[in-house]
Coordinates of C-alpha atoms in Angstrom, one line a residue:
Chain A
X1 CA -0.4 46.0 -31.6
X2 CA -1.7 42.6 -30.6
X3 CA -3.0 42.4 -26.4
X4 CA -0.2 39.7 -25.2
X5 CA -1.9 40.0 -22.1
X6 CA -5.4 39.2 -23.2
X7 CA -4.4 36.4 -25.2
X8 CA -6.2 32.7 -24.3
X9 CA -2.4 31.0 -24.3
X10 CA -2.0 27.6 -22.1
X11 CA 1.1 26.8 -21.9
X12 CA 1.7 23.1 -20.1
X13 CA 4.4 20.9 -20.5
X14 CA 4.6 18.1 -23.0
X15 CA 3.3 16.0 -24.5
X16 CA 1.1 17.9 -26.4
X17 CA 0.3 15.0 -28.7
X18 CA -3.5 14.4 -27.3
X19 CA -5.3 10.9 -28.3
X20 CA -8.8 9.5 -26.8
X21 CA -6.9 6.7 -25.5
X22 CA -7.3 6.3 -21.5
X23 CA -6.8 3.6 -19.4
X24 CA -10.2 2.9 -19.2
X25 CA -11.2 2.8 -22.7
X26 CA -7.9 0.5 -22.7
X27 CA -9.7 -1.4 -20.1
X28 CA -13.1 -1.2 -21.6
X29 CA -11.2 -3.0 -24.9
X30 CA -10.2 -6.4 -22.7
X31 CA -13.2 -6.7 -21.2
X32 CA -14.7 -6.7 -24.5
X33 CA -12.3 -9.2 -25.6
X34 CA -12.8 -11.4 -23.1
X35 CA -16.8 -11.7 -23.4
X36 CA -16.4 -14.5 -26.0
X37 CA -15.1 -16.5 -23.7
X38 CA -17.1 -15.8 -21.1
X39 CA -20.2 -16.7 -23.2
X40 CA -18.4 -19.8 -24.2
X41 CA -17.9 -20.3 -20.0
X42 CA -21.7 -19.5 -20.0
X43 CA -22.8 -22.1 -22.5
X44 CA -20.1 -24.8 -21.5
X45 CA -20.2 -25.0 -17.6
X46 CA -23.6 -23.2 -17.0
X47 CA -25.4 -20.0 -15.4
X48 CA -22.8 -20.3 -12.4
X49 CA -19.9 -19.3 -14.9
X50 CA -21.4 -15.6 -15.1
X51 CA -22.1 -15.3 -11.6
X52 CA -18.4 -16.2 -10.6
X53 CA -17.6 -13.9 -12.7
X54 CA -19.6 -11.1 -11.5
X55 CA -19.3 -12.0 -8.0
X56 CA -15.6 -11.4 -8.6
X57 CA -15.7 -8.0 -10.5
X58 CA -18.2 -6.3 -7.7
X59 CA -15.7 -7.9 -5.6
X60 CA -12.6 -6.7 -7.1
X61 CA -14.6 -3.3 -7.7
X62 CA -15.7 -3.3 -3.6
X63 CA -12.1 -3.8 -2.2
X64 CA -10.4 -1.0 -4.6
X65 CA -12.9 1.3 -3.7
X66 CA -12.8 0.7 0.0
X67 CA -9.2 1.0 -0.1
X68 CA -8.9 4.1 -1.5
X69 CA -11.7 5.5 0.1
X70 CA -10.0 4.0 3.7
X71 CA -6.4 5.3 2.8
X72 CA -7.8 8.8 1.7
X73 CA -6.3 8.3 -2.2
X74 CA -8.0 9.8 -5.3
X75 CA -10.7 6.9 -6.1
X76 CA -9.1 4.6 -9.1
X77 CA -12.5 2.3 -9.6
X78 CA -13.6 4.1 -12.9
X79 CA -10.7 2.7 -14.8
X80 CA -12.0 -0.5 -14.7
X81 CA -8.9 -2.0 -13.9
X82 CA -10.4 -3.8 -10.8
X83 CA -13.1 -5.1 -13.6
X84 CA -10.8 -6.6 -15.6
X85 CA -8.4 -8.2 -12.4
X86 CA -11.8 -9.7 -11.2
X87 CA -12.7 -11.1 -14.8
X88 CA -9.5 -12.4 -14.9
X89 CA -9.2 -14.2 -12.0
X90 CA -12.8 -16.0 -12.0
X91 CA -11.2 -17.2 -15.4
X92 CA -8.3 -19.0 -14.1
X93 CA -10.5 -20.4 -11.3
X94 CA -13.2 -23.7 -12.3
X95 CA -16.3 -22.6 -12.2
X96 CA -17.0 -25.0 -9.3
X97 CA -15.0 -22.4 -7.0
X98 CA -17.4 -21.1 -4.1
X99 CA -18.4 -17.3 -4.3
X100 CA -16.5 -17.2 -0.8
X101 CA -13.3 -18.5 -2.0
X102 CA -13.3 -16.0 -5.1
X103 CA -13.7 -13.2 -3.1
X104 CA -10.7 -14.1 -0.4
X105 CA -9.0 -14.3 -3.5
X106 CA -10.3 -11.2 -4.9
X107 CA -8.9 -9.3 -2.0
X108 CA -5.7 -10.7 -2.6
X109 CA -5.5 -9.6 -5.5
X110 CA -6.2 -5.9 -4.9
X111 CA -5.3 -5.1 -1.7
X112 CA -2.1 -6.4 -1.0
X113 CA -0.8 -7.4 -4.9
X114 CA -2.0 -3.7 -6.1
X115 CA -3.3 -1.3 -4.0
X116 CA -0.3 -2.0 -1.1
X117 CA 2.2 -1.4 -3.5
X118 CA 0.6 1.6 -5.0
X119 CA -2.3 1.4 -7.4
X120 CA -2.1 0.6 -11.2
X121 CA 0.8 0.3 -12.9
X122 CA 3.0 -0.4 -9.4
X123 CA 1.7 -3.6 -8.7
X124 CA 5.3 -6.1 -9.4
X125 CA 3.1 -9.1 -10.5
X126 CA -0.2 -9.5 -12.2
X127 CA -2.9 -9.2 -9.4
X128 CA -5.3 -12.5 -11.2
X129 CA -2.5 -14.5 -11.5
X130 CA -1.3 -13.4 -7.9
X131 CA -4.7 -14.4 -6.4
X132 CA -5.2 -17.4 -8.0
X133 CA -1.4 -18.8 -6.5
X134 CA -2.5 -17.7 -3.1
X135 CA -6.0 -19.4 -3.8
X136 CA -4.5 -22.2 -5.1
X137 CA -1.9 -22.5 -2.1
X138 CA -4.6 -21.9 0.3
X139 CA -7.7 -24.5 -1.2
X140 CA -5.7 -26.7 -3.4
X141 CA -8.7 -29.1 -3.1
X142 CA -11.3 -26.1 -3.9
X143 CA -8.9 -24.9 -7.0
X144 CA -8.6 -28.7 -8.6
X145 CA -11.6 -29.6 -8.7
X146 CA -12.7 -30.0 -12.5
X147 CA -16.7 -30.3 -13.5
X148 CA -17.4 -32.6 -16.6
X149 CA -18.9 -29.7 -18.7
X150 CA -20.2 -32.9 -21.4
X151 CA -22.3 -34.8 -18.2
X152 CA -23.6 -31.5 -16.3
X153 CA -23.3 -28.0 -15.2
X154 CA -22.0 -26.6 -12.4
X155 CA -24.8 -25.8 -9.9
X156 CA -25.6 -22.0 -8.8
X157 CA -25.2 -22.8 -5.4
X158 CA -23.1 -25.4 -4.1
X159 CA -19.5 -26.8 -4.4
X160 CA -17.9 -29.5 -6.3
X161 CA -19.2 -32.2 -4.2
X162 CA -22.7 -32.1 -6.0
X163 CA -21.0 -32.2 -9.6
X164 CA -19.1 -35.0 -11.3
X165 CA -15.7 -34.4 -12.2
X166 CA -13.4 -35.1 -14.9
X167 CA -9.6 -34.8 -15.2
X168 CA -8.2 -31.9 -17.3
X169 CA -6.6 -32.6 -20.6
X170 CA -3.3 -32.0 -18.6
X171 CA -3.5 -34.5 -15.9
X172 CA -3.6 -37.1 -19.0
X173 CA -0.6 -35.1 -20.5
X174 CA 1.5 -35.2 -17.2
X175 CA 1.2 -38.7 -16.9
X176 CA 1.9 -39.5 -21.3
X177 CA -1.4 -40.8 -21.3
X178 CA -2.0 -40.0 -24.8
X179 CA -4.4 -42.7 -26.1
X180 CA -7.1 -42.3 -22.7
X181 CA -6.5 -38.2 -23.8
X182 CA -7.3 -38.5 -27.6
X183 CA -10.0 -41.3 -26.3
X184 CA -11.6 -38.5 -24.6
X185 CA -11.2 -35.4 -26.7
X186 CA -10.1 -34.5 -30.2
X187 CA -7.9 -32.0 -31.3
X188 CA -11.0 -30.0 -32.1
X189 CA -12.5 -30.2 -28.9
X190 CA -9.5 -28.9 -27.1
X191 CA -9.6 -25.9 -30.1
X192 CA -13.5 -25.4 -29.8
X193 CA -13.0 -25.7 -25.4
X194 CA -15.5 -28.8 -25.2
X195 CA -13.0 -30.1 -22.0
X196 CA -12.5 -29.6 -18.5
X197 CA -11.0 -26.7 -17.3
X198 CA -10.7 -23.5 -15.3
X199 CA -14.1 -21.1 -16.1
X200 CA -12.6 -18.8 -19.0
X201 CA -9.1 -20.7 -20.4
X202 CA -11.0 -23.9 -21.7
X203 CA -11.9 -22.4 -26.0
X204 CA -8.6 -21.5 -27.3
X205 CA -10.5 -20.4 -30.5
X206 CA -12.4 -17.3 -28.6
X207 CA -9.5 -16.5 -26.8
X208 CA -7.6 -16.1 -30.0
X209 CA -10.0 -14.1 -31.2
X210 CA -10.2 -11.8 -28.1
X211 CA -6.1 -11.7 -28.4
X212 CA -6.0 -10.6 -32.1
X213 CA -8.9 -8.2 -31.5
X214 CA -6.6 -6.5 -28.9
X215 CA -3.7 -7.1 -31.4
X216 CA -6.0 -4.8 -33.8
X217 CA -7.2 -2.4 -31.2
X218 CA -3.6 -1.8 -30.6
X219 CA -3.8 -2.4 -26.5
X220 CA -1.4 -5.3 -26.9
X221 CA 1.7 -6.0 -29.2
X222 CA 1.8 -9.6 -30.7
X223 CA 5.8 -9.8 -29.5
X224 CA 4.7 -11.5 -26.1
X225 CA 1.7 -13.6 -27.3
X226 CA 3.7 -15.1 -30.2
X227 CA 7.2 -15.7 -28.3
X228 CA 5.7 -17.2 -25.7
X229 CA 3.3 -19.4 -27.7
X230 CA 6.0 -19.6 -30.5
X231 CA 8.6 -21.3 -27.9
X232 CA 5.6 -23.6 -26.4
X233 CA 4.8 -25.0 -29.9
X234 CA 8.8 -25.4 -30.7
X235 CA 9.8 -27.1 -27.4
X236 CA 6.9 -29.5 -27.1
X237 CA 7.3 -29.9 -31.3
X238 CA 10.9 -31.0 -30.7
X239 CA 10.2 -33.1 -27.1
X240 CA 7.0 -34.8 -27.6
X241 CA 6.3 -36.8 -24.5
X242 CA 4.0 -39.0 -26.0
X243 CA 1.8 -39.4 -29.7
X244 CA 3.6 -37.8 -32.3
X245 CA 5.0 -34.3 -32.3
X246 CA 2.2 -32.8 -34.7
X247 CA -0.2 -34.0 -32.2
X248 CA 1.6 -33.4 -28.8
X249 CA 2.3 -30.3 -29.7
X250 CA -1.5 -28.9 -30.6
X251 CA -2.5 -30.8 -27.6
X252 CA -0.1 -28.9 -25.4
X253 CA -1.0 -25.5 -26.8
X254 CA -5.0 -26.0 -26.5
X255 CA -4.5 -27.4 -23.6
X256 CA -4.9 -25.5 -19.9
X257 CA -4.6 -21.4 -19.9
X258 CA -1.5 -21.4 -22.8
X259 CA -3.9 -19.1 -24.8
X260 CA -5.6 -17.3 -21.5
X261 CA -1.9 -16.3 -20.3
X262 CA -0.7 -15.4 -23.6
X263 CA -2.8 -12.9 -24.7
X264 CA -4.1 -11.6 -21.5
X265 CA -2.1 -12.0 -18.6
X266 CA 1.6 -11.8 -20.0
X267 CA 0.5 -8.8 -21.5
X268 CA -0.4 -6.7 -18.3
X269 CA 1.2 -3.0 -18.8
X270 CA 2.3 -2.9 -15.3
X271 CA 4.6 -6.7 -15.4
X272 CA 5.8 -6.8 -18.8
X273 CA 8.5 -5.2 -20.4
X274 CA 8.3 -1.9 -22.0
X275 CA 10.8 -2.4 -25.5
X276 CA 9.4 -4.7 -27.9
X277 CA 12.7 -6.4 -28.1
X278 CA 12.7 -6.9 -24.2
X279 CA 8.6 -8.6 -24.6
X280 CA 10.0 -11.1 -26.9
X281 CA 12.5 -11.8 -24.7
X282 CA 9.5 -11.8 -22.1
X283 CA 7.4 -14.4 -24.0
X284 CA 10.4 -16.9 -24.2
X285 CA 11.2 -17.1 -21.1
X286 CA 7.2 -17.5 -19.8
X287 CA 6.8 -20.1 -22.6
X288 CA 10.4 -22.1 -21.3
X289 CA 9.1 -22.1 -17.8
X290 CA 5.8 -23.4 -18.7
X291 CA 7.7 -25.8 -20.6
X292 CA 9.4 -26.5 -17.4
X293 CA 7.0 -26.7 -15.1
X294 CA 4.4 -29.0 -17.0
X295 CA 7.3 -31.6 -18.0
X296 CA 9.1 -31.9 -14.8
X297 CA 7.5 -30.0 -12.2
X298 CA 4.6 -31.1 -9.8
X299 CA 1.7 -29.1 -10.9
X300 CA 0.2 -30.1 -14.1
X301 CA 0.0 -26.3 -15.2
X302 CA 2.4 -24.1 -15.3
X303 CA 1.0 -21.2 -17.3
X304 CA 0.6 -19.1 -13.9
X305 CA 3.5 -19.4 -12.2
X306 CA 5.7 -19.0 -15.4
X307 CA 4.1 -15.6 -16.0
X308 CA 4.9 -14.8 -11.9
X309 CA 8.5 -15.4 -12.3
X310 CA 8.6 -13.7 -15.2
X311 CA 6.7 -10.6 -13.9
X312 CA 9.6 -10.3 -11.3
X313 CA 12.5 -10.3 -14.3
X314 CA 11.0 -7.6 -15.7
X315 CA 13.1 -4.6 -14.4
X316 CA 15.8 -6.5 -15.4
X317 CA 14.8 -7.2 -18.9
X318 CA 14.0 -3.9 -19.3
X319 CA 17.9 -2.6 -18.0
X320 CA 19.4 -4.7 -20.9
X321 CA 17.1 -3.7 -23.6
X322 CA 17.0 -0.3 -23.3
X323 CA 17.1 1.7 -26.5
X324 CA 20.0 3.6 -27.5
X325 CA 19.5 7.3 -27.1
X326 CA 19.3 9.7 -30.0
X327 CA 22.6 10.9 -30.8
X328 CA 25.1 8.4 -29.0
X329 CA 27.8 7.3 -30.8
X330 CA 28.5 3.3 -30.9
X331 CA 31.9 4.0 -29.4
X332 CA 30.5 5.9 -26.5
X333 CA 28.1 3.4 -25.7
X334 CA 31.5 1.0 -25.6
X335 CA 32.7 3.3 -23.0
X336 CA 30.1 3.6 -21.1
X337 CA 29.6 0.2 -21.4
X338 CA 33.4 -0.1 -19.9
X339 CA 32.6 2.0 -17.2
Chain B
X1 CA 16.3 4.0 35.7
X2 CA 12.6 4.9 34.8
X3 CA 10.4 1.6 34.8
X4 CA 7.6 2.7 32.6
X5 CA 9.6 4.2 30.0
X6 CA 11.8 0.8 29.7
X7 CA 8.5 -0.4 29.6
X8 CA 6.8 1.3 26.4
X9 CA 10.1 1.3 24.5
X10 CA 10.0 -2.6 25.0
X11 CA 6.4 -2.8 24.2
X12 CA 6.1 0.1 21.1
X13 CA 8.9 3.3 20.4
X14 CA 11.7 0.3 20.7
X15 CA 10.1 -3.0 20.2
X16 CA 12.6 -5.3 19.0
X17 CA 10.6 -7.2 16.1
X18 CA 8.5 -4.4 14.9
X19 CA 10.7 -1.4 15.0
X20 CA 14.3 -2.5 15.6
X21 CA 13.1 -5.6 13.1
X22 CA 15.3 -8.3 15.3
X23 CA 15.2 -12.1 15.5
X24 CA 13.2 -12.5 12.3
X25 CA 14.0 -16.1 12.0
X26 CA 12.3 -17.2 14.7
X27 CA 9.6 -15.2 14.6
X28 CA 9.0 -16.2 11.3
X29 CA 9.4 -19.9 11.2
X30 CA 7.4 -20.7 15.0
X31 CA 4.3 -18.2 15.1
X32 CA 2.3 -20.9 13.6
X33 CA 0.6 -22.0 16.7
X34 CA 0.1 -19.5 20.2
X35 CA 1.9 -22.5 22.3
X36 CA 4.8 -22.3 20.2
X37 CA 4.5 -18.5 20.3
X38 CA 4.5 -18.3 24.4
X39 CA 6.6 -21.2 24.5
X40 CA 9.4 -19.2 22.2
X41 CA 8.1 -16.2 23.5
X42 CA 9.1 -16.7 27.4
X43 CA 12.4 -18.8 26.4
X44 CA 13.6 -15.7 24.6
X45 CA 12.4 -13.3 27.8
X46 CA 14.3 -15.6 30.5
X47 CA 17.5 -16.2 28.8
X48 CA 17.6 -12.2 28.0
X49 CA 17.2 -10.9 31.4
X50 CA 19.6 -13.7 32.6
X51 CA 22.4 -12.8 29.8
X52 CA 22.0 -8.7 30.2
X53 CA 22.0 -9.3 34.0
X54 CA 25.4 -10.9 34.3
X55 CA 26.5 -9.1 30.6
X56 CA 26.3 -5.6 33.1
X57 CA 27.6 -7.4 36.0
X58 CA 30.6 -8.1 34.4
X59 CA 31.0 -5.5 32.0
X60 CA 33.9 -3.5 33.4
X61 CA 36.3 -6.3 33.9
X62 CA 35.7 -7.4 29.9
X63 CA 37.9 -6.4 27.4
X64 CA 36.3 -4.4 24.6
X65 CA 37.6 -6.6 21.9
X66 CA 36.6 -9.7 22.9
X67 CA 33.1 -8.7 24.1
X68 CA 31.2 -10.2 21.6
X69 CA 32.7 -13.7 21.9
X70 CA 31.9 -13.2 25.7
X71 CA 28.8 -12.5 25.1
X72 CA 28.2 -15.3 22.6
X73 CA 29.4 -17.4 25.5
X74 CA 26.9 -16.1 28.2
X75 CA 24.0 -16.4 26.0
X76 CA 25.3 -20.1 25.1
X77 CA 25.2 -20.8 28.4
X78 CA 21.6 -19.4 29.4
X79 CA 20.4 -21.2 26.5
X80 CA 21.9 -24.6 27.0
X81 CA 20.1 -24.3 30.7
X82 CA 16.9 -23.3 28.6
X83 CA 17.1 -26.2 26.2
X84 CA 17.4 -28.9 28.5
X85 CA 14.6 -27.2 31.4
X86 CA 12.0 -27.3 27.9
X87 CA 13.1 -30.4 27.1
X88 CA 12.0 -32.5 30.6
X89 CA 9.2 -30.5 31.5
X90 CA 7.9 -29.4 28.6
X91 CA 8.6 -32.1 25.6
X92 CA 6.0 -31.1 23.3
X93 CA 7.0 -27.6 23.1
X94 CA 10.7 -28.5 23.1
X95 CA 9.8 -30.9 20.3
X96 CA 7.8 -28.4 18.2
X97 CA 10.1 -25.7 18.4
X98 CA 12.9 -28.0 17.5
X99 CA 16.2 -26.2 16.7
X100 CA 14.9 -22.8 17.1
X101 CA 15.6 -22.5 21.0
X102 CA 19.1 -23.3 20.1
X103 CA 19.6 -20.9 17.7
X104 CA 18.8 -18.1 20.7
X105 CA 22.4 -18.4 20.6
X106 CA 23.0 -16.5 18.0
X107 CA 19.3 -14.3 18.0
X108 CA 19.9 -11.2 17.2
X109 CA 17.3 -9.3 19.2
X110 CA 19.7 -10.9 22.7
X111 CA 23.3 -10.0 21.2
X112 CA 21.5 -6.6 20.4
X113 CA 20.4 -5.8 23.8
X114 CA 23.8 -7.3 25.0
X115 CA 26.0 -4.6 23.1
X116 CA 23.2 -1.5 22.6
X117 CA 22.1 -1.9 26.5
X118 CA 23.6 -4.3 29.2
X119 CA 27.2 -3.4 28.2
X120 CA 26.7 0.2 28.7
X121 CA 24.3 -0.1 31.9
X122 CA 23.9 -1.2 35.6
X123 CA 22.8 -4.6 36.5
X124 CA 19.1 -3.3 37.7
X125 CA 18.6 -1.3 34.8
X126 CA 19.6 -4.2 32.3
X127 CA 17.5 -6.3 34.1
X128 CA 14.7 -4.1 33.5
X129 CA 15.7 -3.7 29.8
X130 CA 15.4 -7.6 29.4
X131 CA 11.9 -8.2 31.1
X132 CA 10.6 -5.3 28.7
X133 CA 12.4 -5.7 26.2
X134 CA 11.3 -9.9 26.1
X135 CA 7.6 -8.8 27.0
X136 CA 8.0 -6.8 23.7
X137 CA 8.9 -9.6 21.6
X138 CA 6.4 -12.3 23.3
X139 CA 3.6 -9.9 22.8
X140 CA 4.7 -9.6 19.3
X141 CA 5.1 -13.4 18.4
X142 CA 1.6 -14.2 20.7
X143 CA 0.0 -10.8 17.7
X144 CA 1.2 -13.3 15.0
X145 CA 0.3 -16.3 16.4
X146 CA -3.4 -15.3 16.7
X147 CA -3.6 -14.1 13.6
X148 CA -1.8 -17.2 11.4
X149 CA -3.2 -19.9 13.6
X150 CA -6.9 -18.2 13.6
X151 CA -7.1 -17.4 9.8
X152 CA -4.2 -19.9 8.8
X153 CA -5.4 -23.3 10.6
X154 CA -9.2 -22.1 12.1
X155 CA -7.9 -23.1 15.7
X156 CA -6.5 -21.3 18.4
X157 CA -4.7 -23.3 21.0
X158 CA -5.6 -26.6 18.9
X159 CA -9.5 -25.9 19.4
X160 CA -11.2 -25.3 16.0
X161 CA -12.7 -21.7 15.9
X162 CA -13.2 -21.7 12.1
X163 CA -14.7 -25.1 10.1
X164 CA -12.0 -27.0 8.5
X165 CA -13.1 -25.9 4.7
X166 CA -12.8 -22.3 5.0
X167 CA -9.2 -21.1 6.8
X168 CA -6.4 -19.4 4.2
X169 CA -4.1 -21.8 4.4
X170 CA -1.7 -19.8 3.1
X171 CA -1.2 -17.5 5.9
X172 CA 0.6 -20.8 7.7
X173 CA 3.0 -21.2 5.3
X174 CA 6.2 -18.7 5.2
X175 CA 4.5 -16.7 2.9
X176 CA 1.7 -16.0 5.5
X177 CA 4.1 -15.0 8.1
X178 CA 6.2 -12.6 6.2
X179 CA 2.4 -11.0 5.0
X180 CA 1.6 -10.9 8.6
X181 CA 4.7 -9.8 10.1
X182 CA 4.9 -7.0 6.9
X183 CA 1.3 -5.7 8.2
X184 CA 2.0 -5.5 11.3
X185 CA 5.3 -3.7 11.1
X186 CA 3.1 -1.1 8.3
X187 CA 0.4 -0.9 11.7
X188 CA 3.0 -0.3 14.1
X189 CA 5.0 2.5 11.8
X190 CA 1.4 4.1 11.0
X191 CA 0.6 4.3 14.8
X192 CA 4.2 5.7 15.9
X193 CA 4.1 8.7 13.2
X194 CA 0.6 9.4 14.0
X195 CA 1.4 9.7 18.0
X196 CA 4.5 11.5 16.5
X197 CA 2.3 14.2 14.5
X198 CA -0.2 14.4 17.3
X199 CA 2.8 15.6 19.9
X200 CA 4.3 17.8 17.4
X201 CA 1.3 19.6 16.7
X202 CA 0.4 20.2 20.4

């Protein structure tokens, strides 16, 4: 007779699929992606670049910590989520911004984007992209402010006022300036990054490469990066605004965060869809409104606020592309449909 | 008619932005600056303890159905008188708050008072109810005030607290106020279920 009782049985409830895959070695795979760039940042705009950077994870790191620790919750620091909100955010900020500035919006960012609406996962739109807005409605001068990385480096100390400054590839692209763009940089340069630009969005090349490393790691599917570059390169293909569509439209996708927001912000767990289906539908609509907002709104960029509005439709994505259940008949779902 | 407890409900259990969440509009769009904030503040306090006085005075001889166009009517009236005393003593005020002293008209947190209090109660004790329940609101709006114009703008009463560079600006836009306002209405619902545990548990 076998001893039931003595028997080493667990029983818990599914899934008893197990796989090494946290959220922090999830985590730990972004920020690995994202350290070409940063090097990039490093060797384009100077030393200041990595201290931003730093300044902004601690910072991001401090306020989740304190939170929790305040509000009594089980502490949510080691996931590294807060390292990668704070990596991302010193990216979509120039490397000019003051270590100040980054850590208002740092605070931003977790506190009342992500912890105030419950932690990882609950936050409704992506905490970088959430502090960089509120940065960039609060210091519009302190978030435009774009150092000439070919004359000089940004200084370690010290705001924009001891740099000189160069318009982004964008401002020329608002205004159809084609000739004083391509005058200024090459295709190539806007590939390599050798332009103006927030600290981590300026070398499309590396940021490709972080994306497709992701890609491979499997943290991110290429549905969103692809749809919502894909519908970029076909609108400004078909509507050049000036030059020739070839060259309009490379312009348009090296140019500003099209690559940074692609692979790394419209992907966010928390604000993008969960079907595949639904994340192409996803990418299309952040690559229309970016679209939008560089030809006819007021901003030159519109990589961050496209993502935003997005972010909000994503319940609603999500309701219309939800997969058919096992089992259901097309004419129920009619009915039910009906009903 | 208990003084004190009119009092607290006005200020905390029954304040009319923060718990009964009343006259958002205007607490939203004028708590940029504190002299819009006391100048909104006390206009809203005055024409309430005027309407709920003659609301309960004349309470009995109103029919029910018609009651709220009465009321609409007394408040009209205490509000016109408001309008025009801000506007030639006061200008600047009158001119920065603009259209939002005549919409008292039509603020909820006075029509509120009107039907939940003055019609139900004596003249003295609706007077009461107004004084409290406007000190409520004007401490309220001053709360949001201070904090938008001190971190929004770096001033407070136009004097620069904080150097020009480093206020959020953000915080004076509507954005800022609803932030604020949600904070303060998380504070004030922390505080009341913590009172609330501490009696229950005694």
């Amino acid at each position: 007779m076998t001893d039931y009782k003595n028997l080493k049985l667990i029983a818990t409830s599914n899934p008893h699929i197990r796989s090494s895959e946290t959220t922090r070695s999830i985590m730990l795979d972004v920020v690995i992606a994202m350290v070409p760039a940063l090097v990039w940042a490093v060797f384009c705009f100077g030393v200041k670049a990595l201290t931003l950077t730093v300044v902004s994870v601690v910072g991001c790191m401090f306020f989740e910590w304190l939170y929790r620790k305040l509000m009594k919750k089980p502490q949510s620091v080691g996931d590294l989520s807060a390292v990668v909100t704070g990596m991302l955010l010193a990216f979509v900020s120039p490397v000019t911004t003051p270590y100040w500035t980054i850590l208002i919006g740092d605070f931003f960012a977790i506190v009342v984007v992500k912890q105030l609406f419950g932690g990882i996962g609950k936050n409704f739109v992506n905490p970088a992209l959430a502090g960089r807005a509120f940065l960039l409605g609060s210091y519009a001068g302190i978030m435009t402010t774009w150092v000439d990385p070919a004359v000089n480096k940004a200084p370690l100390l010290g705001g924009a006022a001891d740099v000189v400054t160069a318009a982004t590839p964008l401002a020329y692209m608002k205004t159809g300036d084609m000739e004083g763009l391509k005058g200024l940089y090459s295709v190539a340069d806007m590939f390599l990054g050798k332009t103006g630009g927030s600290l981590g969005e300026v070398s499309a090349l590396l940021l490709i490469v972080g994306g497709v490393y992701l890609i491979w790691r499997k943290v991110i599917n290429w549905q969103t990066p692809v749809a919502y570059i894909g519908t970029v390169a076909v609108l400004t293909f078909l509507f050049p605004k000036a030059g020739s569509s070839v060259e309009w439209m490379l312009y348009s996708l090296f140019g500003g965060g099209l690559m940074l927001g692609a692979f790394f912000m419209a992907t966010d767990y928390a604000t993008s869809p969960v079907t595949k289906k639904g994340q192409l539908i996803f990418g299309i609509g952040c690559g229309l409104f970016t679209v939008f907002i560089r030809y006819f709104g007021s901003y030159n960029e519109g990589v961050c606020y496209s993502i935003m509005v997005m972010n909000l439709c994503v319940a609603l994505i999500d309701k219309y592309t939800k997969p058919t259940r096992f089992g259901v008949v097309k004419s129920d779902k009619k009915e039910a449909a009906a009903k | 008619m208990n003084f004190g407890r009119q009092l607290k409900e006005g200020l905390l259990t029954q304040n009319p932005v923060l718990v009964q969440v009343l006259g958002m509009c205007s607490t939203m769009a004028i708590t940029t600056s504190i002299a819009n904030g006391l100048g909104m503040g006390v206009s809203v306090l005055i024409i309430l303890t005027l309407s709920n006085i003659v609301i309960a005075a004349i309470r009995k001889l109103v029919p029910d159905k018609i009651r709220i166009a009465m009321f609409i009517v007394v408040i009209a009236g205490f509000v016109t008188c408001v309008d025009l005393c801000l506007q030639a003593f006061v200008p600047a005020i009158a001119a920065s708050l603009g259209v939002f002293i005549p919409l008292i008209v039509v603020n909820c947190i006075i029509l509120g008072r009107a039907e939940a209090f003055a019609y139900k109660n004596g003249v003295l004790a609706s007077a009461v109810d107004g004084i409290c329940q406007g000190i409520g609101y004007t401490v309220v709006l001053l709360i949001m005030c201070f904090i938008r114009e001190l971190l929004g703008a770096g001033t407070l009463n136009g004097i620069r607290i904080i150097p020009e560079q480093y206020p959020v600006g953000m915080l004076t836009l509507p954005v800022g106020g609803f932030l604020v306002l949600g904070t303060l209405i998380a504070t004030m619902q922390w505080a009341l279920a913590r009172s609330k545990n501490k009696e229950e548990s005694k």
